[in-house]
mmCIF file of C-alpha atoms in Angstrom:
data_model
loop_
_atom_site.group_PDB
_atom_site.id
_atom_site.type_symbol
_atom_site.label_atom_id
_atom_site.label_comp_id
_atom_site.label_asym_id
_atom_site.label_seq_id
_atom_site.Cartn_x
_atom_site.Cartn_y
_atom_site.Cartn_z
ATOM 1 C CA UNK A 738 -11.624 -23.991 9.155
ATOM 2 C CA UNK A 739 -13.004 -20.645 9.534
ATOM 3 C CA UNK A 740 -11.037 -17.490 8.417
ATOM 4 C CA UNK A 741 -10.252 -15.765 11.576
ATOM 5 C CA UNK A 742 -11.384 -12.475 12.118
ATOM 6 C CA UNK A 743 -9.456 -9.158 12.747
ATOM 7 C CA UNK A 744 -8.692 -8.151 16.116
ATOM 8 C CA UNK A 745 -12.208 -5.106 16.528
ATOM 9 C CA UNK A 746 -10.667 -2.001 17.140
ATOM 10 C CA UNK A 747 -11.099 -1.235 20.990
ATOM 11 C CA UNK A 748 -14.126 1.592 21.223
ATOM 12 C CA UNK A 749 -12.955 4.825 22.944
ATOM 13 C CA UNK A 750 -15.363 6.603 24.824
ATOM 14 C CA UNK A 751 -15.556 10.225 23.562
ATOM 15 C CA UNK A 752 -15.606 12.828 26.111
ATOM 16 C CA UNK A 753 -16.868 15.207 23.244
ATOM 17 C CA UNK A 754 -19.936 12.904 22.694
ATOM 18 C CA UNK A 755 -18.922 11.835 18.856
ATOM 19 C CA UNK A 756 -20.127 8.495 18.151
ATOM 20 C CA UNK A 757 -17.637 5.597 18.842
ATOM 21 C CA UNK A 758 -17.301 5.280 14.858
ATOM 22 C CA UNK A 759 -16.177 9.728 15.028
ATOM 23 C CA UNK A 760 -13.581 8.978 17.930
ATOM 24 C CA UNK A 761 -12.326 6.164 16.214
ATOM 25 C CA UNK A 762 -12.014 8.212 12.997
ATOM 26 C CA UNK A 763 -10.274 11.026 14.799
ATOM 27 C CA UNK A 764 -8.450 8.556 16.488
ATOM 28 C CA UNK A 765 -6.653 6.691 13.814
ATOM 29 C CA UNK A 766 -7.422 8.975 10.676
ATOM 30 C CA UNK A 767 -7.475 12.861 12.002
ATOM 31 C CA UNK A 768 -6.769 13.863 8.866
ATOM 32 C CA UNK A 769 -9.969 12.207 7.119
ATOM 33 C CA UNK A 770 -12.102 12.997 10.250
ATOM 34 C CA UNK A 771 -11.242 16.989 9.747
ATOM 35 C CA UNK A 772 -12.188 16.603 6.017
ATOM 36 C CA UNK A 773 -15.873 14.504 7.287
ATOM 37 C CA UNK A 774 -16.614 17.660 9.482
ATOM 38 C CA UNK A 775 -17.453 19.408 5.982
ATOM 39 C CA UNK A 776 -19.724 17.056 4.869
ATOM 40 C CA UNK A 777 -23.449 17.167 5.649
ATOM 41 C CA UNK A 778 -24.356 16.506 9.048
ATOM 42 C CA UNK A 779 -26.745 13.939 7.982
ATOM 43 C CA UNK A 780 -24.104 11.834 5.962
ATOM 44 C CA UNK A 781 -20.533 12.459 7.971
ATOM 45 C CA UNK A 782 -21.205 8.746 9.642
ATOM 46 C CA UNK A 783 -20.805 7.359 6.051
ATOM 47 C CA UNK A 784 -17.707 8.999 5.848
ATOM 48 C CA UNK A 785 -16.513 7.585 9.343
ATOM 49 C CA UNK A 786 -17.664 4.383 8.823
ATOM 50 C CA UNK A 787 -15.147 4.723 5.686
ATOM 51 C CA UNK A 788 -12.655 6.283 7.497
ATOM 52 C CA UNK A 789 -12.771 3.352 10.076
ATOM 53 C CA UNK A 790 -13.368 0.668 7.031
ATOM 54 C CA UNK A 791 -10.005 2.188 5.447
ATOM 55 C CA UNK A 792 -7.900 1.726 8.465
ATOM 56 C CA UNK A 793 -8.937 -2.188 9.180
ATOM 57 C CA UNK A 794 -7.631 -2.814 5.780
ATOM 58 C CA UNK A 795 -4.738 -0.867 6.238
ATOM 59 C CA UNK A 796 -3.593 -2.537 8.846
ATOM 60 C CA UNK A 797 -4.040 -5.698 7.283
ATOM 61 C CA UNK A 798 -0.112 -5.922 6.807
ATOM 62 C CA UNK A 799 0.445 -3.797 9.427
ATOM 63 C CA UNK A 800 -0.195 -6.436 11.997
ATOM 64 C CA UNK A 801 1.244 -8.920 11.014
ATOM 65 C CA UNK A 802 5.042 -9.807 8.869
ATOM 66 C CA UNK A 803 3.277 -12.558 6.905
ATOM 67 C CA UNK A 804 1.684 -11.911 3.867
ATOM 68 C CA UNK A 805 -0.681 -14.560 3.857
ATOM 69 C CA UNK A 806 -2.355 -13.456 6.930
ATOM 70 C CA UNK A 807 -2.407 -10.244 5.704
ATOM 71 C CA UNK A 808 -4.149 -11.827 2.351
ATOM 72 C CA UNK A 809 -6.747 -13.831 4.879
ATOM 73 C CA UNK A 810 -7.417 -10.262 6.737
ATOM 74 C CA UNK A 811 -8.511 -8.944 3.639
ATOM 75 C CA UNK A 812 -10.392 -12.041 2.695
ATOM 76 C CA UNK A 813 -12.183 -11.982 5.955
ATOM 77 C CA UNK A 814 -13.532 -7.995 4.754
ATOM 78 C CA UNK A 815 -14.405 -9.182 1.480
ATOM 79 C CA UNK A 816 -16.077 -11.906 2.745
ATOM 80 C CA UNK A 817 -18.182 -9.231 5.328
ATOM 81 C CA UNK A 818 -19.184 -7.110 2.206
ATOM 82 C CA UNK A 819 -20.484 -10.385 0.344
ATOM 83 C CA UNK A 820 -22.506 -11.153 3.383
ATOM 84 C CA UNK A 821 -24.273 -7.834 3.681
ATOM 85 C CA UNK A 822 -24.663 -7.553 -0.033
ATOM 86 C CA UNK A 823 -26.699 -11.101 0.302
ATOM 87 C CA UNK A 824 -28.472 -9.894 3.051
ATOM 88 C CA UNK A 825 -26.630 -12.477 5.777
ATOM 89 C CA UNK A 826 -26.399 -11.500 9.381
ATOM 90 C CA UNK A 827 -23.789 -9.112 9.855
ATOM 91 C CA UNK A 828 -20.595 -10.059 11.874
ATOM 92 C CA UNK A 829 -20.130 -9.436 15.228
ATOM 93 C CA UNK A 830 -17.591 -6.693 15.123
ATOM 94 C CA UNK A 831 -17.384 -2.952 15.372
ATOM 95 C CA UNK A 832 -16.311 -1.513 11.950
ATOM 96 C CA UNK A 833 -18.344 -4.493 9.936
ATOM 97 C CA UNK A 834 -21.332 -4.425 11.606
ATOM 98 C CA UNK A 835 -22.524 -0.846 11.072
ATOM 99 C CA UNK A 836 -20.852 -1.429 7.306
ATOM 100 C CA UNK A 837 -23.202 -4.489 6.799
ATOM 101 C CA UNK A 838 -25.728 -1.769 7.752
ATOM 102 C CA UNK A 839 -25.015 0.789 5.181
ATOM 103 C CA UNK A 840 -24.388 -1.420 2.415
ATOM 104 C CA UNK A 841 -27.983 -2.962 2.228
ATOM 105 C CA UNK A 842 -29.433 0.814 3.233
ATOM 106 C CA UNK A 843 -27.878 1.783 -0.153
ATOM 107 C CA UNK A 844 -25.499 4.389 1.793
ATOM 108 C CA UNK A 845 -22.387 2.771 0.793
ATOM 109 C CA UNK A 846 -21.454 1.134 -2.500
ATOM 110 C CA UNK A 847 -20.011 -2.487 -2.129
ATOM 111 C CA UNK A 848 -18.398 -2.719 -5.554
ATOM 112 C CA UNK A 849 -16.518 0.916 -3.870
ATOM 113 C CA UNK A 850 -15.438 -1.496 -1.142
ATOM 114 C CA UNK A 851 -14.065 -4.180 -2.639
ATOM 115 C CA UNK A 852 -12.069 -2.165 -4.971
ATOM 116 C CA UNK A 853 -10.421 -0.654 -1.933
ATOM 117 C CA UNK A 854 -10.115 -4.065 -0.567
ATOM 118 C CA UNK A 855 -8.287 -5.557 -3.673
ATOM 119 C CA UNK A 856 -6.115 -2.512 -3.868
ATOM 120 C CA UNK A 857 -4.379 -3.727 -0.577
ATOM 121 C CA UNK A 858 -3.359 -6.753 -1.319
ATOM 122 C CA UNK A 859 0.116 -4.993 -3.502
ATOM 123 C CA UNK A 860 1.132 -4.031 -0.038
ATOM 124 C CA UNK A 861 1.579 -7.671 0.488
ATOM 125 C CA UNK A 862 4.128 -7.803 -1.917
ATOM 126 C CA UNK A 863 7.784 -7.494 -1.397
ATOM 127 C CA UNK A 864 8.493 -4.639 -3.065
ATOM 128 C CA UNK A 865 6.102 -1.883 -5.468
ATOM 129 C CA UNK A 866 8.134 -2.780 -8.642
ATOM 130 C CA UNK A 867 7.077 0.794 -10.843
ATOM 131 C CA UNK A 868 6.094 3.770 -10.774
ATOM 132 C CA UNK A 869 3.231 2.359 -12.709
ATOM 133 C CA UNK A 870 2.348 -0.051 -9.968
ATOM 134 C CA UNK A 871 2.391 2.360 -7.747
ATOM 135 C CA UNK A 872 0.030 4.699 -9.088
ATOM 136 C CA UNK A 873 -2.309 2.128 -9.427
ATOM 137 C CA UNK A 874 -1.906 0.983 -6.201
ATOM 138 C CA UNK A 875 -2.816 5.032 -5.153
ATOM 139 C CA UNK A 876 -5.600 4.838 -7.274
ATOM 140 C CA UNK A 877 -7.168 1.628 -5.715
ATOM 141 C CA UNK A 878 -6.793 2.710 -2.014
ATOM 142 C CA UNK A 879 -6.740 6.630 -0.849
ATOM 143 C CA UNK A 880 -8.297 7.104 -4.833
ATOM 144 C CA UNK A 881 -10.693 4.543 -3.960
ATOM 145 C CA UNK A 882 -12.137 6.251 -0.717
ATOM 146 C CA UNK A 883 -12.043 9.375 -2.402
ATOM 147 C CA UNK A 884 -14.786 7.784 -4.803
ATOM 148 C CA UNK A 885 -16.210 5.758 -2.264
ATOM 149 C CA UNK A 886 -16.932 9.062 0.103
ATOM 150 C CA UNK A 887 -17.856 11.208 -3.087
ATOM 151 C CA UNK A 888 -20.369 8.513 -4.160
ATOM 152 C CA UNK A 889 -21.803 8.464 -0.203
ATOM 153 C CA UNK A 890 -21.981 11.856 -0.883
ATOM 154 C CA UNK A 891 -24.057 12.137 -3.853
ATOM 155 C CA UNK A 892 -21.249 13.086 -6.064
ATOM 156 C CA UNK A 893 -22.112 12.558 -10.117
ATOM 157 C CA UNK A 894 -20.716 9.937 -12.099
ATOM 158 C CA UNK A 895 -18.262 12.556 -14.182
ATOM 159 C CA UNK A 896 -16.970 14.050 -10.937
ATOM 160 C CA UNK A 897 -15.418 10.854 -9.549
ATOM 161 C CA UNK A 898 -12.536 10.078 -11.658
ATOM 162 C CA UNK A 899 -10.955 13.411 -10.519
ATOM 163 C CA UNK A 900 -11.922 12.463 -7.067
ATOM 164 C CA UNK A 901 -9.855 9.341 -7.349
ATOM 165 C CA UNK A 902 -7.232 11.367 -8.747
ATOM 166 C CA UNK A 903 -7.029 13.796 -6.271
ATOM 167 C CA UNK A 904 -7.054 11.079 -3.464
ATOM 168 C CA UNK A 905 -4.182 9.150 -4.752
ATOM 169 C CA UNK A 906 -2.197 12.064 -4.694
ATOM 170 C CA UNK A 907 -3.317 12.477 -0.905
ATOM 171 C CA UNK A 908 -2.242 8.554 -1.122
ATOM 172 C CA UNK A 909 1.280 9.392 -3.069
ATOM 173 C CA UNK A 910 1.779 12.426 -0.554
ATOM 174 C CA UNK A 911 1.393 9.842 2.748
ATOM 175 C CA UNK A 912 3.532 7.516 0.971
ATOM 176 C CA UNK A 913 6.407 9.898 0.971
ATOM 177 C CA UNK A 914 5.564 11.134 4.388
ATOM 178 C CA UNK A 915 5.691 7.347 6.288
ATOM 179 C CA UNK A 916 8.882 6.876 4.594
ATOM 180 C CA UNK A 917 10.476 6.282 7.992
ATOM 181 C CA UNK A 918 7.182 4.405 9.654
ATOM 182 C CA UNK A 919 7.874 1.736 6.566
ATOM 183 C CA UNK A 920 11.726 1.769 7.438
ATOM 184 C CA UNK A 921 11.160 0.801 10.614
ATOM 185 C CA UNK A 922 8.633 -2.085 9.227
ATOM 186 C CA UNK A 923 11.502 -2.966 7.467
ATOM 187 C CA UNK A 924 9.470 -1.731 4.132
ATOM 188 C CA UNK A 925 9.452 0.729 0.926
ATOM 189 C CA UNK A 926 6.701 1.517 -0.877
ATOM 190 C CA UNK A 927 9.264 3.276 -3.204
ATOM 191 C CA UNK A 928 8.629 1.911 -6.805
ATOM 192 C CA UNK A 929 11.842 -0.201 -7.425
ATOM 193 C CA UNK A 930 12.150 1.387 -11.297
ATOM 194 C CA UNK A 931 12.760 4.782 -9.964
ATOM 195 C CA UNK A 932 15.131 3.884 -7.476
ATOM 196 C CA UNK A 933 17.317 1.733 -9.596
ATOM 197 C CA UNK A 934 17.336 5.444 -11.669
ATOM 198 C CA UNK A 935 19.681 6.590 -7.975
ATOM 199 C CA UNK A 936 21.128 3.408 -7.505
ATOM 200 C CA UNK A 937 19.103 1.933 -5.112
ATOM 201 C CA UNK A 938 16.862 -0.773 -3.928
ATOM 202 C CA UNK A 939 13.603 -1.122 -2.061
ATOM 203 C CA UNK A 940 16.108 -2.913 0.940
ATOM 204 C CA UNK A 941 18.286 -0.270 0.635
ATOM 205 C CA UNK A 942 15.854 2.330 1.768
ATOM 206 C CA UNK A 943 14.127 -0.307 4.267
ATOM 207 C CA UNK A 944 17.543 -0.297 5.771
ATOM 208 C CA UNK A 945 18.621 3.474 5.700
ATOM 209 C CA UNK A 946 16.364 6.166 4.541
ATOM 210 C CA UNK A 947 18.994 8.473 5.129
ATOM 211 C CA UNK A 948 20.460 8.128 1.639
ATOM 212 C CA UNK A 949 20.750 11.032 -0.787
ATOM 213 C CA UNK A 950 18.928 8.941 -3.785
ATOM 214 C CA UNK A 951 15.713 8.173 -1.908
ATOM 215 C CA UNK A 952 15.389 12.176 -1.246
ATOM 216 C CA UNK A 953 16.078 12.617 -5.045
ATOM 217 C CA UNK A 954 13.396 9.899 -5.912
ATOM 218 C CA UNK A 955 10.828 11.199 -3.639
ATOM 219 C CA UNK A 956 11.051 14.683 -4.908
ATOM 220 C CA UNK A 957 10.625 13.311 -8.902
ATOM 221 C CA UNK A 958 6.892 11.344 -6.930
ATOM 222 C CA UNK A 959 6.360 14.890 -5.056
ATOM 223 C CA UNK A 960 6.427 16.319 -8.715
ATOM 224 C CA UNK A 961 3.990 13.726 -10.450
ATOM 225 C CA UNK A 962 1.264 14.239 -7.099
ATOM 226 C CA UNK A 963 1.050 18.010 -7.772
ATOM 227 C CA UNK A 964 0.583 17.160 -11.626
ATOM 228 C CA UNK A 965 -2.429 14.535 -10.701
ATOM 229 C CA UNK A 966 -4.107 16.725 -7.624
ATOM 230 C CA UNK A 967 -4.051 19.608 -10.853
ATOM 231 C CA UNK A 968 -5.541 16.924 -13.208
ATOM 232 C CA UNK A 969 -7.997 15.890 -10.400
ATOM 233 C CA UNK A 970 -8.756 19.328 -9.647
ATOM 234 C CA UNK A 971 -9.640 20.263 -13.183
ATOM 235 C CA UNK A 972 -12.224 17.452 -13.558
ATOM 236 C CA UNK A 973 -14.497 19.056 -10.051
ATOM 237 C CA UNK A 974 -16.631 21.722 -11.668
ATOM 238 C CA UNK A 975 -19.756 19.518 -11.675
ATOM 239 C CA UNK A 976 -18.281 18.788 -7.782
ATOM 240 C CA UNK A 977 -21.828 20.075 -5.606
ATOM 241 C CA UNK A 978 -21.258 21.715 -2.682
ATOM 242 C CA UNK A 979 -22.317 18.765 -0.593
ATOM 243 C CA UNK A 980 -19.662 16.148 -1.615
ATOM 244 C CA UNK A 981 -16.716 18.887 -1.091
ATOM 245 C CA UNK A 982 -15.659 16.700 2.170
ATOM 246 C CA UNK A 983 -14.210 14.018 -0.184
ATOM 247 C CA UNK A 984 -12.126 16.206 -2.528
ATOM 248 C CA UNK A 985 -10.822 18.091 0.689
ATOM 249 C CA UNK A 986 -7.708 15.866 1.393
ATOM 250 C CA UNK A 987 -6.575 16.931 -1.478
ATOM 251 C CA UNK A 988 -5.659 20.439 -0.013
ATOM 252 C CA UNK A 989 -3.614 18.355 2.541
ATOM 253 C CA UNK A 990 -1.608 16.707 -0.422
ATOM 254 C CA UNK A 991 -0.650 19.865 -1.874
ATOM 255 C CA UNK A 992 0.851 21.596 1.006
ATOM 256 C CA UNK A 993 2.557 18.394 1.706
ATOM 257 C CA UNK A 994 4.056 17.736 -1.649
ATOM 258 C CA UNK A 995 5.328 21.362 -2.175
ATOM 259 C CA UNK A 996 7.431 20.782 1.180
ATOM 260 C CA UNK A 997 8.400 17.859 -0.388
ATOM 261 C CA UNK A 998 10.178 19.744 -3.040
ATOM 262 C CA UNK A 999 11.232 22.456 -1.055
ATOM 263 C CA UNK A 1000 15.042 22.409 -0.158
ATOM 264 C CA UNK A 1001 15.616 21.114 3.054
ATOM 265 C CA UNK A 1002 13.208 17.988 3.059
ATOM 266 C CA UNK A 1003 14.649 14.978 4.572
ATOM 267 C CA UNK A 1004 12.599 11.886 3.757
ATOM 268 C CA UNK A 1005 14.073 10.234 6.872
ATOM 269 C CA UNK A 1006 12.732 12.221 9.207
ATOM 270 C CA UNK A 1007 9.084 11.688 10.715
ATOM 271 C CA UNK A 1008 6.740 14.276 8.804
ATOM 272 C CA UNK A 1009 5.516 17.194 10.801
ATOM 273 C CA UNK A 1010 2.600 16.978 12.763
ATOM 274 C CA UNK A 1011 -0.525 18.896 11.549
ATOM 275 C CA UNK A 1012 -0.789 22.660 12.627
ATOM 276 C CA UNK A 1013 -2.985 25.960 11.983
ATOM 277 C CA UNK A 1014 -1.646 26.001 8.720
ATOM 278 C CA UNK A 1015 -3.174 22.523 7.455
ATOM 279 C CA UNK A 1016 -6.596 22.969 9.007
ATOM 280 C CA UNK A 1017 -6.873 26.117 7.992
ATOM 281 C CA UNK A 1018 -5.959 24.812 4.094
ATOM 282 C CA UNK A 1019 -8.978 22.156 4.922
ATOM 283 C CA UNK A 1020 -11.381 25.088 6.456
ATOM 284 C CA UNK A 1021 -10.930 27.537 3.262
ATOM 285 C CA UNK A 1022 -11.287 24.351 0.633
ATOM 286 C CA UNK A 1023 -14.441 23.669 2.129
ATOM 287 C CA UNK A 1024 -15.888 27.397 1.949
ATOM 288 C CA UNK A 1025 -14.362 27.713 -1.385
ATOM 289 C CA UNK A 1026 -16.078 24.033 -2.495
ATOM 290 C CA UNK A 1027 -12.557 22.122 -2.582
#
């Protein structure tokens, strides 16, 4: 029997004339599609095609409560990249179609793609067990697309581990910030080590993010991201002006991991939306090359 296929995402006309890959990018991933604007005209489609890429295989265990289909979602993507490397027809759907596309044009990696792919499949797990799990998990997913858009972008080899560096502490810092989205999943993305330091579970903060511990333990994560975006940051010098786009989330992370650790933050409560502040962090980083 044949894998079935995720659900395309529905294709929203765009009043401002951006492509249907652009609106679905600003749609589902503003903060991404404000970082693509800084790219080269000629190469921000890459980056929404990513950005569009990222969030099918995010929701992968979003939409649904069973891992399995969540593992056959993923299957079904890595199955789509195989096909375009081997030069098959591309599948009939929104997001793989135009990826088949760019993979045989040489535009997007496909060994890029299915490390992002295999990344996702620790979010079908029951729990992230350590910190060490954790940051791997970072590295494979928002790190991944970090390297995946720097390598679109003609980034060098020696720039992209602090790319994927700087994008799993963009990863870390929207782990802490869906802290309630996963509670009301039922979910924690918490690594279980760190909790059982405050005396709690995974369930526990699935059930009631509320508790004093989980602020604790998300402040000690806040504290390693700022530590990795600086080690990512450091390794950027041979970053060219054109690939900036892909180290810019990274000036996102650190104005939301500094909140973290100021007094006050409550881990409970749905993050702030974006204002002035945040795009202008993304509009200097991209005059001032990341």
């Amino acid at each position: 029997m044949a894998e079935p296929a995720p659900p395309p995402i529905p294709a929203a006309a765009s009043p401002d004339g951006l492509s249907p890959l652009a609106a679905l990018a600003r749609q589902h991933d503003p903060d991404r599609f404000l970082c693509a604007l800084f790219a080269p005209a000629a190469r921000r489609e890459e980056l929404f095609l990513l950005t569009a890429f990222n969030h099918e295989l995010a929701r992968a265990r979003l939409a649904t409560s069973n891992p399995m289909t969540a593992l056959i979602r993923l299957q079904w993507w890595r199955d789509a990249v195989a096909e375009a490397v081997e030069g098959r027809p591309a599948r009939r759907h929104e997001v793989a179609a135009p990826l088949a596309g760019a993979i045989r044009a040489g535009r997007l990696d496909a060994a890029d793609l299915n490390s992002m792919i295999d990344a996702r499949e620790a979010e079908t797990e029951e729990e992230m067990p350590s910190r060490g799990a954790l940051f791997a998990y970072l590295r494979g997913t928002a790190g991944g697309f970090a390297v995946a858009a720097g390598r679109a972008l003609g980034a060098p080899a020696e720039s992209l581990p602090g790319l994927q560096a700087v994008g799993a502490a963009y990863g870390l810092a929207g782990v802490l910030r869906g802290i309630p989205a996963q509670a009301r999943h039922g979910r924690s993305l918490l690594p279980a080590d760190l909790l059982a330091e405050h005396g709690l579970t995974p369930a526990d903060v699935a059930r009631d993010p509320r508790q004093a511990g989980v602020a604790a333990a998300g402040r000690v994560l806040a504290g390693e991201g700022l530590g990795l975006l600086r080690e990512g940051r450091s390794r950027l010098s041979a970053l060219p002006r054109a690939a900036v786009a892909a180290a810019l989330p990274g000036r996102l992370a650190a104005r939301d991991l500094r909140r973290m650790l100021a007094p006050g933050w409550d881990p409970a409560q749905p993050p702030p939306p974006r204002g002035l502040g945040d795009r202008l962090a993304v509009i200097w980083g991209g005059l001032r090359r990341g």
